[in-house]
Short mmCIF file of C-alpha atoms and ligand atoms in Angstrom, two decimals:
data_model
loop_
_atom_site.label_atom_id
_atom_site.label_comp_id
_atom_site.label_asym_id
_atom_site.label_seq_id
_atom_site.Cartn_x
_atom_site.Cartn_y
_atom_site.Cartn_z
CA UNK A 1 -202.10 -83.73 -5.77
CA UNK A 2 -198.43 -85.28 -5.32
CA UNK A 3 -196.77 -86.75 -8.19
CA UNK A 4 -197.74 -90.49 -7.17
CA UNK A 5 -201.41 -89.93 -7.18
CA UNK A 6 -201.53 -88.01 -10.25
CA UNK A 7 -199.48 -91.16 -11.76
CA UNK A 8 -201.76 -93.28 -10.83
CA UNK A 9 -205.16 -91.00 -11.08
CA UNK A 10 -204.50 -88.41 -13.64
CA UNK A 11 -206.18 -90.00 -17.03
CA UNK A 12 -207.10 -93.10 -15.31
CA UNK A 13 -210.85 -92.20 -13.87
CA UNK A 14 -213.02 -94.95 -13.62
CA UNK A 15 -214.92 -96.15 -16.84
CA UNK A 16 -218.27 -94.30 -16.97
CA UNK A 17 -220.26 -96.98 -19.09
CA UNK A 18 -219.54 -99.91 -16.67
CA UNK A 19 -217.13 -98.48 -13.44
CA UNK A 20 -214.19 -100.77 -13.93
CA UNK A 21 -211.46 -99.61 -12.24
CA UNK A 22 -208.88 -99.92 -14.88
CA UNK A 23 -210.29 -98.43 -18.38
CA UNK A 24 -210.95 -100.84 -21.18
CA UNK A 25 -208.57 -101.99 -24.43
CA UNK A 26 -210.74 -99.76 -26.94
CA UNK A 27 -209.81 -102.04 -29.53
CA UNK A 28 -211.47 -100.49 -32.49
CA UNK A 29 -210.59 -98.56 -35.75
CA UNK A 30 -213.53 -96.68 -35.99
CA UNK A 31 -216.53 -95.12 -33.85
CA UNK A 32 -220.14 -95.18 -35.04
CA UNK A 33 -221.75 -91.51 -35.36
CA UNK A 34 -225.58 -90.78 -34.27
CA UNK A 35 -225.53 -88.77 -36.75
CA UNK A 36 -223.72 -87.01 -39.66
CA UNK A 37 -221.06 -85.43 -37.68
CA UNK A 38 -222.12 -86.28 -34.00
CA UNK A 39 -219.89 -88.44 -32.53
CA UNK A 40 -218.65 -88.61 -28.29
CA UNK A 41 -215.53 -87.47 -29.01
CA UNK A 42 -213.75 -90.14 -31.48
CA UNK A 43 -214.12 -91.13 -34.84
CA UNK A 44 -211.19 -92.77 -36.06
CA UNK A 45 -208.80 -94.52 -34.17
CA UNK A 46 -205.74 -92.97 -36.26
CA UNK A 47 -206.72 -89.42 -34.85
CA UNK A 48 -207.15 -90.19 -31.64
CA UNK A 49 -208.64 -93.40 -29.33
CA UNK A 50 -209.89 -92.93 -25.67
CA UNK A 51 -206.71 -95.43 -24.31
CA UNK A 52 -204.24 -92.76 -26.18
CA UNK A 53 -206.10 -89.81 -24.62
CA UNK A 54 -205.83 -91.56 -21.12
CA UNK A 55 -201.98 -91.91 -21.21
CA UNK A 56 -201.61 -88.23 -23.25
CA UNK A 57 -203.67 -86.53 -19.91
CA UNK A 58 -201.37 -88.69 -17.51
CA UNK A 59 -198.17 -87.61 -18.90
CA UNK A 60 -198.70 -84.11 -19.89
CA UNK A 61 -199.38 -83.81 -15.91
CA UNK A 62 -196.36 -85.73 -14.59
CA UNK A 63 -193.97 -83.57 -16.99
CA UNK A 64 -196.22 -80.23 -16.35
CA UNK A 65 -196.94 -79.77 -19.84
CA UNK A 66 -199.47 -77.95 -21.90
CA UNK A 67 -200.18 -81.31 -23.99
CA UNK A 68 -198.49 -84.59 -24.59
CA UNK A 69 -198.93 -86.81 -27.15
CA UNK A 70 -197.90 -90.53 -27.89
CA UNK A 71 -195.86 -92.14 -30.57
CA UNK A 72 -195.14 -95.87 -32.16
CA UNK A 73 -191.43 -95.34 -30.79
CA UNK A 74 -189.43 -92.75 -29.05
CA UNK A 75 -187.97 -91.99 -32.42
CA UNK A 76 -191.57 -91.78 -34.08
CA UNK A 77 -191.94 -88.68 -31.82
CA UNK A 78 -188.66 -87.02 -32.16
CA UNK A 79 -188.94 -87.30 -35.86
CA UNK A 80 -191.82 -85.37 -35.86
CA UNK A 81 -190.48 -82.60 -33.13
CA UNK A 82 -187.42 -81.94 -35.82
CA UNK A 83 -190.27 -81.91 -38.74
CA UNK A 84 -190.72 -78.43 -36.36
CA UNK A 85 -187.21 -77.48 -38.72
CA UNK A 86 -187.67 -75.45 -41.76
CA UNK A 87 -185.40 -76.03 -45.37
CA UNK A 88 -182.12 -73.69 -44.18
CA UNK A 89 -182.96 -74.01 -40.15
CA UNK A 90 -179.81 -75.02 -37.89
CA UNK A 91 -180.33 -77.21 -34.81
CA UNK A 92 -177.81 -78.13 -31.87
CA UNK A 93 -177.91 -81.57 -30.26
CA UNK A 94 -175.38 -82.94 -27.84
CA UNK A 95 -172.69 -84.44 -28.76
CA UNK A 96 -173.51 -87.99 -27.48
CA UNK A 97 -177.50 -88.10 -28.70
CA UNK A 98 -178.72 -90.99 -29.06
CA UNK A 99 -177.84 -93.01 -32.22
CA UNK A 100 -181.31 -92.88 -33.72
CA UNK A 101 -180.96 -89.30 -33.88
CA UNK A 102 -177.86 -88.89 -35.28
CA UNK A 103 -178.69 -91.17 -37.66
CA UNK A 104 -182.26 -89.45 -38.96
CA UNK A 105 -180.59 -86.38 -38.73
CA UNK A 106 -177.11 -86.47 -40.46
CA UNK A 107 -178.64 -89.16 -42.93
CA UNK A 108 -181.88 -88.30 -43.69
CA UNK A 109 -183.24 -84.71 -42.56
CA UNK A 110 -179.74 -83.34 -44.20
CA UNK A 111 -181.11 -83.32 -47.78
CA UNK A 112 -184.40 -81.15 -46.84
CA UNK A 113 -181.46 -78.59 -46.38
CA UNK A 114 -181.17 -78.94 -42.43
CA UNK A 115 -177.84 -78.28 -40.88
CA UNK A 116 -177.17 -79.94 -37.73
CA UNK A 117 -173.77 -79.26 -34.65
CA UNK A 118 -172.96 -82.26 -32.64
CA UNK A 119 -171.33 -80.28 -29.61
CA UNK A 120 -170.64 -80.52 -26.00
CA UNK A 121 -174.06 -79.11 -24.50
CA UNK A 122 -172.73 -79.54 -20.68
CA UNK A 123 -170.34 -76.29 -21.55
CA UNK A 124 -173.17 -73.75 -21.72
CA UNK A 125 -169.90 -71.39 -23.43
CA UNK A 126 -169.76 -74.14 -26.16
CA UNK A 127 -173.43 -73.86 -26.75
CA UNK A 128 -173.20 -69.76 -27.08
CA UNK A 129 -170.11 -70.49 -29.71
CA UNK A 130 -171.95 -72.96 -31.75
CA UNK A 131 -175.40 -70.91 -32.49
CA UNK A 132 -175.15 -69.43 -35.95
CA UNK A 133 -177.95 -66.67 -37.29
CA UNK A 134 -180.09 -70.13 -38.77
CA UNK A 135 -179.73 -71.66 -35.46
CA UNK A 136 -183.88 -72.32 -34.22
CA UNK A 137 -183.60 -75.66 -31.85
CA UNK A 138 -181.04 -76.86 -29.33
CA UNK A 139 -181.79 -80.22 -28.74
CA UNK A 140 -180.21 -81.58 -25.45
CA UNK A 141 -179.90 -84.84 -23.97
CA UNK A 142 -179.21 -85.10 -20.19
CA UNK A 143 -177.70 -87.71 -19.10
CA UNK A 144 -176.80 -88.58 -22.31
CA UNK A 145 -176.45 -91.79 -23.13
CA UNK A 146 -174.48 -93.92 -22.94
CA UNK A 147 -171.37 -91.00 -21.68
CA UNK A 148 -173.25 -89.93 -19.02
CA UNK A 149 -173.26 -86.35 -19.52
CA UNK A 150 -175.12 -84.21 -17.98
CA UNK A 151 -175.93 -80.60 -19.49
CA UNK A 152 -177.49 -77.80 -17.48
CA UNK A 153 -180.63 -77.28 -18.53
CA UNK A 154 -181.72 -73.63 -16.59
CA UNK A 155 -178.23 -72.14 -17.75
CA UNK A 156 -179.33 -73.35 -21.55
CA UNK A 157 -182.55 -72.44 -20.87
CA UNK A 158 -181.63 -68.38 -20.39
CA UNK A 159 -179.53 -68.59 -23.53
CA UNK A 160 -182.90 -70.22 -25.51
CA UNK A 161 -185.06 -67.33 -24.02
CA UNK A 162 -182.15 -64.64 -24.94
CA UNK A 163 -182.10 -66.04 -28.60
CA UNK A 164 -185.46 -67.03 -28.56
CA UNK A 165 -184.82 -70.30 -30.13
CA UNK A 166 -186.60 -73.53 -28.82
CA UNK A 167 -185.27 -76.00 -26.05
CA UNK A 168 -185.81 -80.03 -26.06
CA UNK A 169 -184.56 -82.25 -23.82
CA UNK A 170 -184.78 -85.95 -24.17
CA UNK A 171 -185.66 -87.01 -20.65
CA UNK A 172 -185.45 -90.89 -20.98
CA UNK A 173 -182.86 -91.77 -18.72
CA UNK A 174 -184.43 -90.50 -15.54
CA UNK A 175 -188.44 -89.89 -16.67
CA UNK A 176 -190.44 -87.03 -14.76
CA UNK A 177 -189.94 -88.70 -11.55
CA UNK A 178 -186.18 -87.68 -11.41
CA UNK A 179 -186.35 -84.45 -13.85
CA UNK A 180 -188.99 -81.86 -14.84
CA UNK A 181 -187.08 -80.01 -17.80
CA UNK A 182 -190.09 -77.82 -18.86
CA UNK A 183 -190.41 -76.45 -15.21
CA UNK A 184 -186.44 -75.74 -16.29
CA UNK A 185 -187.15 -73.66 -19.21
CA UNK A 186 -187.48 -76.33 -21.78
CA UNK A 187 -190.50 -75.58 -24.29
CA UNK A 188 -190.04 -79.48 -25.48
CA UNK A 189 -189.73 -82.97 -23.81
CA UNK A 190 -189.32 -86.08 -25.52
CA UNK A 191 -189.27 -89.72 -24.34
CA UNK A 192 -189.07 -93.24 -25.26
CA UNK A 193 -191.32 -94.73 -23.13
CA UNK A 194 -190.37 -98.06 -24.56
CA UNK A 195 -187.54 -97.40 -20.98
CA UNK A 196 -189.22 -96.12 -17.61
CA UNK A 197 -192.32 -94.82 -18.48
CA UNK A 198 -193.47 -97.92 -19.52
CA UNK A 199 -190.82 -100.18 -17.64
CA UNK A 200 -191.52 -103.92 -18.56
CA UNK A 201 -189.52 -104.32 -21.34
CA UNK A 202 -192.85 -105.17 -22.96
CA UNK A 203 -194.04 -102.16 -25.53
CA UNK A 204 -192.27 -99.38 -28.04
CA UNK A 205 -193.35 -96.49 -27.79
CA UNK A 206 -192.12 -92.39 -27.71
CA UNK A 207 -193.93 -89.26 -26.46
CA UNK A 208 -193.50 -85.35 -26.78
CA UNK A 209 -194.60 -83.17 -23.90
CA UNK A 210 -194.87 -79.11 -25.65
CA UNK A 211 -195.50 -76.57 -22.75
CA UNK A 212 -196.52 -74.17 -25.95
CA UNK A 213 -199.97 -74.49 -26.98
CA UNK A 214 -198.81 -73.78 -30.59
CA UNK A 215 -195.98 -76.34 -30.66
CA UNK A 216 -198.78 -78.78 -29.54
CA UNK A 217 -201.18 -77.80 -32.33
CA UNK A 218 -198.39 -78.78 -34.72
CA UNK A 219 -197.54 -82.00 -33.06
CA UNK A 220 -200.95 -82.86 -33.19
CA UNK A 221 -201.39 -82.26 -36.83
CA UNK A 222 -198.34 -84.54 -37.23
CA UNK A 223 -199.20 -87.34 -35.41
CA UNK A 224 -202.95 -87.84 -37.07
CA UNK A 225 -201.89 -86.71 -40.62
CA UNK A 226 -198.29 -89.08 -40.43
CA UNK A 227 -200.34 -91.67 -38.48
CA UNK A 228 -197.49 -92.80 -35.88
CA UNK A 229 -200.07 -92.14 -33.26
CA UNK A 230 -199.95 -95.64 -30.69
CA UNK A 231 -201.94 -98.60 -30.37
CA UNK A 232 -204.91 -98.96 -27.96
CA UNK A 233 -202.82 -102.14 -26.14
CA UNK A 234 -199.52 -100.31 -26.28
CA UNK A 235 -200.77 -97.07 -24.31
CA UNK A 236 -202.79 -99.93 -22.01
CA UNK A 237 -199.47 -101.22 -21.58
CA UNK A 238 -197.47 -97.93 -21.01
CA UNK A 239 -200.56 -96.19 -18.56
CA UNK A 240 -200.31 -99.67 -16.25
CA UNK A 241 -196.19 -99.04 -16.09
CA UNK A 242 -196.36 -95.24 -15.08
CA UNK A 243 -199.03 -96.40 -12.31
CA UNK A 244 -195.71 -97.65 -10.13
CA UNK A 245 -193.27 -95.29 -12.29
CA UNK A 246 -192.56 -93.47 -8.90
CA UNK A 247 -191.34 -96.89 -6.71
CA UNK A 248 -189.62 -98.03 -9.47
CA UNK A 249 -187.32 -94.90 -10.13
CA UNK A 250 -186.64 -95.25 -6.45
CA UNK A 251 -185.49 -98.33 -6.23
CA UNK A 252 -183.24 -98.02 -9.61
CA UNK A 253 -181.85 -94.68 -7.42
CA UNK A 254 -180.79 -96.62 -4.89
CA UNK A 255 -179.54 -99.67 -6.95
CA UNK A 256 -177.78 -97.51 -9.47
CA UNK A 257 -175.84 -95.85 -6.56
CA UNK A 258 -175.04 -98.98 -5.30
CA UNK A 259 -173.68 -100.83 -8.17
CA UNK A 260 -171.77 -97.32 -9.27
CA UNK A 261 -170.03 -97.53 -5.85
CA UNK A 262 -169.28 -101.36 -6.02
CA UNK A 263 -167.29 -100.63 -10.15
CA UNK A 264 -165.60 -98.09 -8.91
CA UNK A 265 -163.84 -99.76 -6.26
CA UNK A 266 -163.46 -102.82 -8.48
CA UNK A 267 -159.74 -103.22 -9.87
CA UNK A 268 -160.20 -104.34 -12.92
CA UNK A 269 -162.89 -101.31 -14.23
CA UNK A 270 -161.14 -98.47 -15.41
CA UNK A 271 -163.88 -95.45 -15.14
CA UNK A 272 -167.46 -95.48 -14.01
CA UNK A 273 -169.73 -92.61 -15.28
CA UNK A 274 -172.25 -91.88 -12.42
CA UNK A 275 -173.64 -88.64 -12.35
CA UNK A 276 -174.39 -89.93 -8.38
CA UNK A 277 -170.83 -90.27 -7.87
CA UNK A 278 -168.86 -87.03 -6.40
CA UNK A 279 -166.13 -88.15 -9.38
CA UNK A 280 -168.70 -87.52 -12.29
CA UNK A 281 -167.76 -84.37 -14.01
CA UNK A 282 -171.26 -82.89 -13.89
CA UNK A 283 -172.05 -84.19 -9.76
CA UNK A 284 -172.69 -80.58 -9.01
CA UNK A 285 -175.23 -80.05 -12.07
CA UNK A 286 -177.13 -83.71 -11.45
CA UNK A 287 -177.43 -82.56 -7.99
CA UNK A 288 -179.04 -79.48 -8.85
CA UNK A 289 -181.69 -79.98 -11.19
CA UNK A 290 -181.99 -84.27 -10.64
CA UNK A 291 -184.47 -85.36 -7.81
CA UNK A 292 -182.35 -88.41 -8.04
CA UNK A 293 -179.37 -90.51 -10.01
CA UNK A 294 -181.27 -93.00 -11.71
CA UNK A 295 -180.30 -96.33 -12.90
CA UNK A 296 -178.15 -95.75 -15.84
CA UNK A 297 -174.42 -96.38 -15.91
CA UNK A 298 -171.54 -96.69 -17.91
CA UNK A 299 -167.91 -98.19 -16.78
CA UNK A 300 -165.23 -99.09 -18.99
CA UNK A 301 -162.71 -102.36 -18.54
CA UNK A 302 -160.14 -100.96 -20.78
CA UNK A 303 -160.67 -102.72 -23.95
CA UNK A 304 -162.46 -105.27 -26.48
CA UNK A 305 -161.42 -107.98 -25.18
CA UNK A 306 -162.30 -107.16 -21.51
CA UNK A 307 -165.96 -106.10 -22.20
CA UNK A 308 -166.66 -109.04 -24.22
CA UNK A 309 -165.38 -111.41 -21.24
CA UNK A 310 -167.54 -109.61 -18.74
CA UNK A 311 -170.96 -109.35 -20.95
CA UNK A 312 -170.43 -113.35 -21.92
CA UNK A 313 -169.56 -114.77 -18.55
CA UNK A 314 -172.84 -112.48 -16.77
CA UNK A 315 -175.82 -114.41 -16.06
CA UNK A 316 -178.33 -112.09 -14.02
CA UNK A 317 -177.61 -109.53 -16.36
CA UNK A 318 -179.44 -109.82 -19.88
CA UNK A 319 -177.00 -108.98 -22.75
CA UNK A 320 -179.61 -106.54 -24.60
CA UNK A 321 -180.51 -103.42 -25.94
CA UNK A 322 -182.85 -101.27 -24.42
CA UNK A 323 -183.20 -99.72 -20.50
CA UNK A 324 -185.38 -99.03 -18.24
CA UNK A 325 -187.07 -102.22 -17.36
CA UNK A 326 -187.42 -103.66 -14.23
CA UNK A 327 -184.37 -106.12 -15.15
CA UNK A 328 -181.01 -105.35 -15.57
CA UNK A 329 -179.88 -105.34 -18.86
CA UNK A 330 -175.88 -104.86 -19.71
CA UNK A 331 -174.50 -104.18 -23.75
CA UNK A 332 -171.94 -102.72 -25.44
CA UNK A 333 -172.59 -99.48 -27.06
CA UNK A 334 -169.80 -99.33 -29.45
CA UNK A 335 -171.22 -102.51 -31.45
CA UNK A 336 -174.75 -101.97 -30.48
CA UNK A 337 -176.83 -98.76 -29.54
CA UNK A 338 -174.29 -96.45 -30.94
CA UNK A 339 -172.76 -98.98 -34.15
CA UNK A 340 -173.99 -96.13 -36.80
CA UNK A 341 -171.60 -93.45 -35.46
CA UNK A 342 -168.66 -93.35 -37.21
CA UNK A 343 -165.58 -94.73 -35.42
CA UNK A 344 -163.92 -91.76 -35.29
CA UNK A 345 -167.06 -89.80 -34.19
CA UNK A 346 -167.83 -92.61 -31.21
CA UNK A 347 -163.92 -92.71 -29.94
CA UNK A 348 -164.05 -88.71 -29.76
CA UNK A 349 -167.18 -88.61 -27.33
CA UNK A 350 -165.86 -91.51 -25.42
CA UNK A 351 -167.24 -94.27 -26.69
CA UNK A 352 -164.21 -96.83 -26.66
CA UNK A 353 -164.78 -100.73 -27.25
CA UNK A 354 -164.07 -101.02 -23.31
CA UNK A 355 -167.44 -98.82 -22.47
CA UNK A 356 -170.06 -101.24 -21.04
CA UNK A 357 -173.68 -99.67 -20.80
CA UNK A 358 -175.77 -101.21 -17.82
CA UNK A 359 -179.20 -100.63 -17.14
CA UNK A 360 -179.52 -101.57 -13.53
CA UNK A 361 -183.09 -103.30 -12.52
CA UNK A 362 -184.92 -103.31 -9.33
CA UNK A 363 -183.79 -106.50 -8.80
CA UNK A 364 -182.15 -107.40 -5.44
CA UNK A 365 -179.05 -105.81 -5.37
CA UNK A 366 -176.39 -108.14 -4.04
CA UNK A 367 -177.76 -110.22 -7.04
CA UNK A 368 -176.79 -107.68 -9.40
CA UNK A 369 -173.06 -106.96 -7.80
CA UNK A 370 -172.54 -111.12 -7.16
CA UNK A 371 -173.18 -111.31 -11.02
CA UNK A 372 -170.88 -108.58 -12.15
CA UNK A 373 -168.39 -109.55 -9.22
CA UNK A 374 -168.09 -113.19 -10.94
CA UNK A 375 -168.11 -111.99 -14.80
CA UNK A 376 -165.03 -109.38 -13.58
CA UNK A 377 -163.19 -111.79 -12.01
CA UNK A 378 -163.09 -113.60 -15.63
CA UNK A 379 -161.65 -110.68 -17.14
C1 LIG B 1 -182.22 -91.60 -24.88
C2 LIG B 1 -183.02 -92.22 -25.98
N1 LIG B 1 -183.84 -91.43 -26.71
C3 LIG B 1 -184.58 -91.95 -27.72
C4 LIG B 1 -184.55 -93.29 -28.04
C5 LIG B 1 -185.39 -93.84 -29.16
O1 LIG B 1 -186.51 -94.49 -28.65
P1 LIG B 1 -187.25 -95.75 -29.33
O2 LIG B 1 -186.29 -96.88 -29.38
O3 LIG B 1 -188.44 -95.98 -28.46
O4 LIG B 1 -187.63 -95.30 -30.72
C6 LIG B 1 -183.73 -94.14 -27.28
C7 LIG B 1 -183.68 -95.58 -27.58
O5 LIG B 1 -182.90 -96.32 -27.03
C8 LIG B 1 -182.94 -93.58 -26.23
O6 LIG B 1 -182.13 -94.35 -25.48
#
């Protein structure tokens, strides 16, 4: 089946007990046993709950995985793919990975004796010159956010497979819709579905898609010994957004590409950071392994002052963290998303006080441009 039936099908069958359509809210810690040890499949809801198996099935298909499985928060999920790291292990991320990352990883994993290399993963060369004999996980994120930068994921694929380390790739800026990185060579895929997956703006939530059966068998020890396994109304939530995941992602394609084309003829924006646009660095890459551009942007007014005039003066446009809801949200990474990286860190990757982040909605689109037209021409 194509991508959009299995979105909507794949997990979702009609309930046996009663034939709704759309599966129950099991809402229910525990599941009563016939008898010692003969349950239909569930006992506790911390191990595992039919709503959490529903969404698991549905996106292990759309990101052709071997098994998925489903987390309180995107971060819930990456946390336990680095708990994959042993005491002495070396792992590469990209140099602009998301703050939560960085953060659990220089502050936290460091003392269990991890080492961790922030580098430039869209130079494959850079990647070679960074392994080290301990290295075991490269750890990309494509587009990053919120730089834009987009990494090849074949080309660091073969170098994975040479070394024989293992490959993630966090694919929440453009969801399975607009990248497959297992079908790529990735063994790993991580998510926040709190963004598109879910894309209401109305749940948390993370999941890691293993295409190696024993990566899986570890993940799933994780999540029902750690317990960050999610809610029965959260994967409700999260299996009803993935149902229209397809539309949506093309409508943000063709609004992203839209507003990208309206900054970057504006006078008073500096840079935008596209990867639709033929001036993005990485065009050729995006092209190549993207079905599609996505709704993520970054453009940069030049300085402190500027950005703060154009996020007060939108209106349309919701001053928030977050992405990958239906309505456009605009912040600030510098003091918001990416405020834990050191100064001097952020400024080296590109991260200046001018850098606005905007999630672009599937709102009308002249709405979205008439908003930022009027909070640029306050700058
Ligand atoms: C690219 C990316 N990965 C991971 C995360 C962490 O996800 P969550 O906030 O659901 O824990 C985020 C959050 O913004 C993100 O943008």
């Amino acid at each position: 089946m194509g991508f959009c039936t299995d979105a909507i099908h794949v997990g979702q069958e009609p309930d046996p007990s009663t034939g709704a359509v759309v599966a129950p809210i099991y809402q229910t810690s525990t599941y009563v046993q016939q008898a010692l040890g003969n349950n239909k499949g569930f006992d506790y809801a911390r191990t595992a709950h039919p709503n959490r198996k529903a969404l698991e099935r549905t996106i292990a298909k759309l990101e052709g995985g071997a098994a998925a499985y489903v987390f309180t928060s995107g971060m819930a999920g990456i946390d336990s793919v680095l708990r994959l790291l042993r005491p002495g292990d070396h792992a590469i991320f990209s140099q602009s990975v998301y703050g939560g990352v960085y953060r659990l990883s220089t502050q936290f994993l460091v003392q269990f004796g991890m080492e961790f290399s922030f580098i430039d993963t869209s130079c494959v060369e850079k990647v070679r010159q960074a392994l080290r004999p301990s290295t075991k996980m490269i750890y990309v994120e494509t587009p990053t956010n919120p730089t834009m930068i987009v990494s090849d994921i074949a080309a660091i694929a073969e170098l994975v497979r040479e070394k024989k380390l293992t490959m993630v790739v966090d694919n929440t800026f453009l969801s399975p819709y607009l990248q497959q990185p297992l079908a790529l060579g990735a063994h790993i895929v991580v998510h926040s579905m709190t963004k598109y997956l879910n894309g209401h703006s109305d749940c948390v939530g993370g999941a890691v898609i293993l295409a190696r059966k024993e990566d899986a068998e570890k993940i799933f020890f994780l999540q029902r010994s750690a317990g960050a396994g999610l809610a029965p109304m959260d994967c409700f939530l999260v299996s009803r957004g993935i149902k229209t995941l397809a539309v949506r992602m093309e409508r943000h394609n063709a609004n992203g590409m839209a507003v990208a084309k309206f900054l970057e003829a504006h006078p008073k924006v500096k840079r935008v950071i596209y990867p639709g646009l033929a001036s993005h660095p990485q065009h050729a890459v995006a092209k190549k392994q993207q079905r599609g551009f996505g709704g993520m942007l970054s453009f940069d007014v030049g300085s402190l002052e500027a950005s703060r005039s154009v996020l007060n003066n939108v209106k349309l446009c919701s001053l928030a963290e977050s992405l990958g809801g239906v309505e456009t949200l605009i912040s600030l990474p510098a003091l918001m998303t990416h405020a834990s990286i050191p100064p001097d860190v952020r400024l080296s990757i590109g991260i200046t006080e001018g850098l606005i982040r905007l999630s672009i909605g599937i709102e009308d689109v002249e709405d979205i441009i008439a908003d930022l037209d009027r909070a640029l021409a306050a700058v």
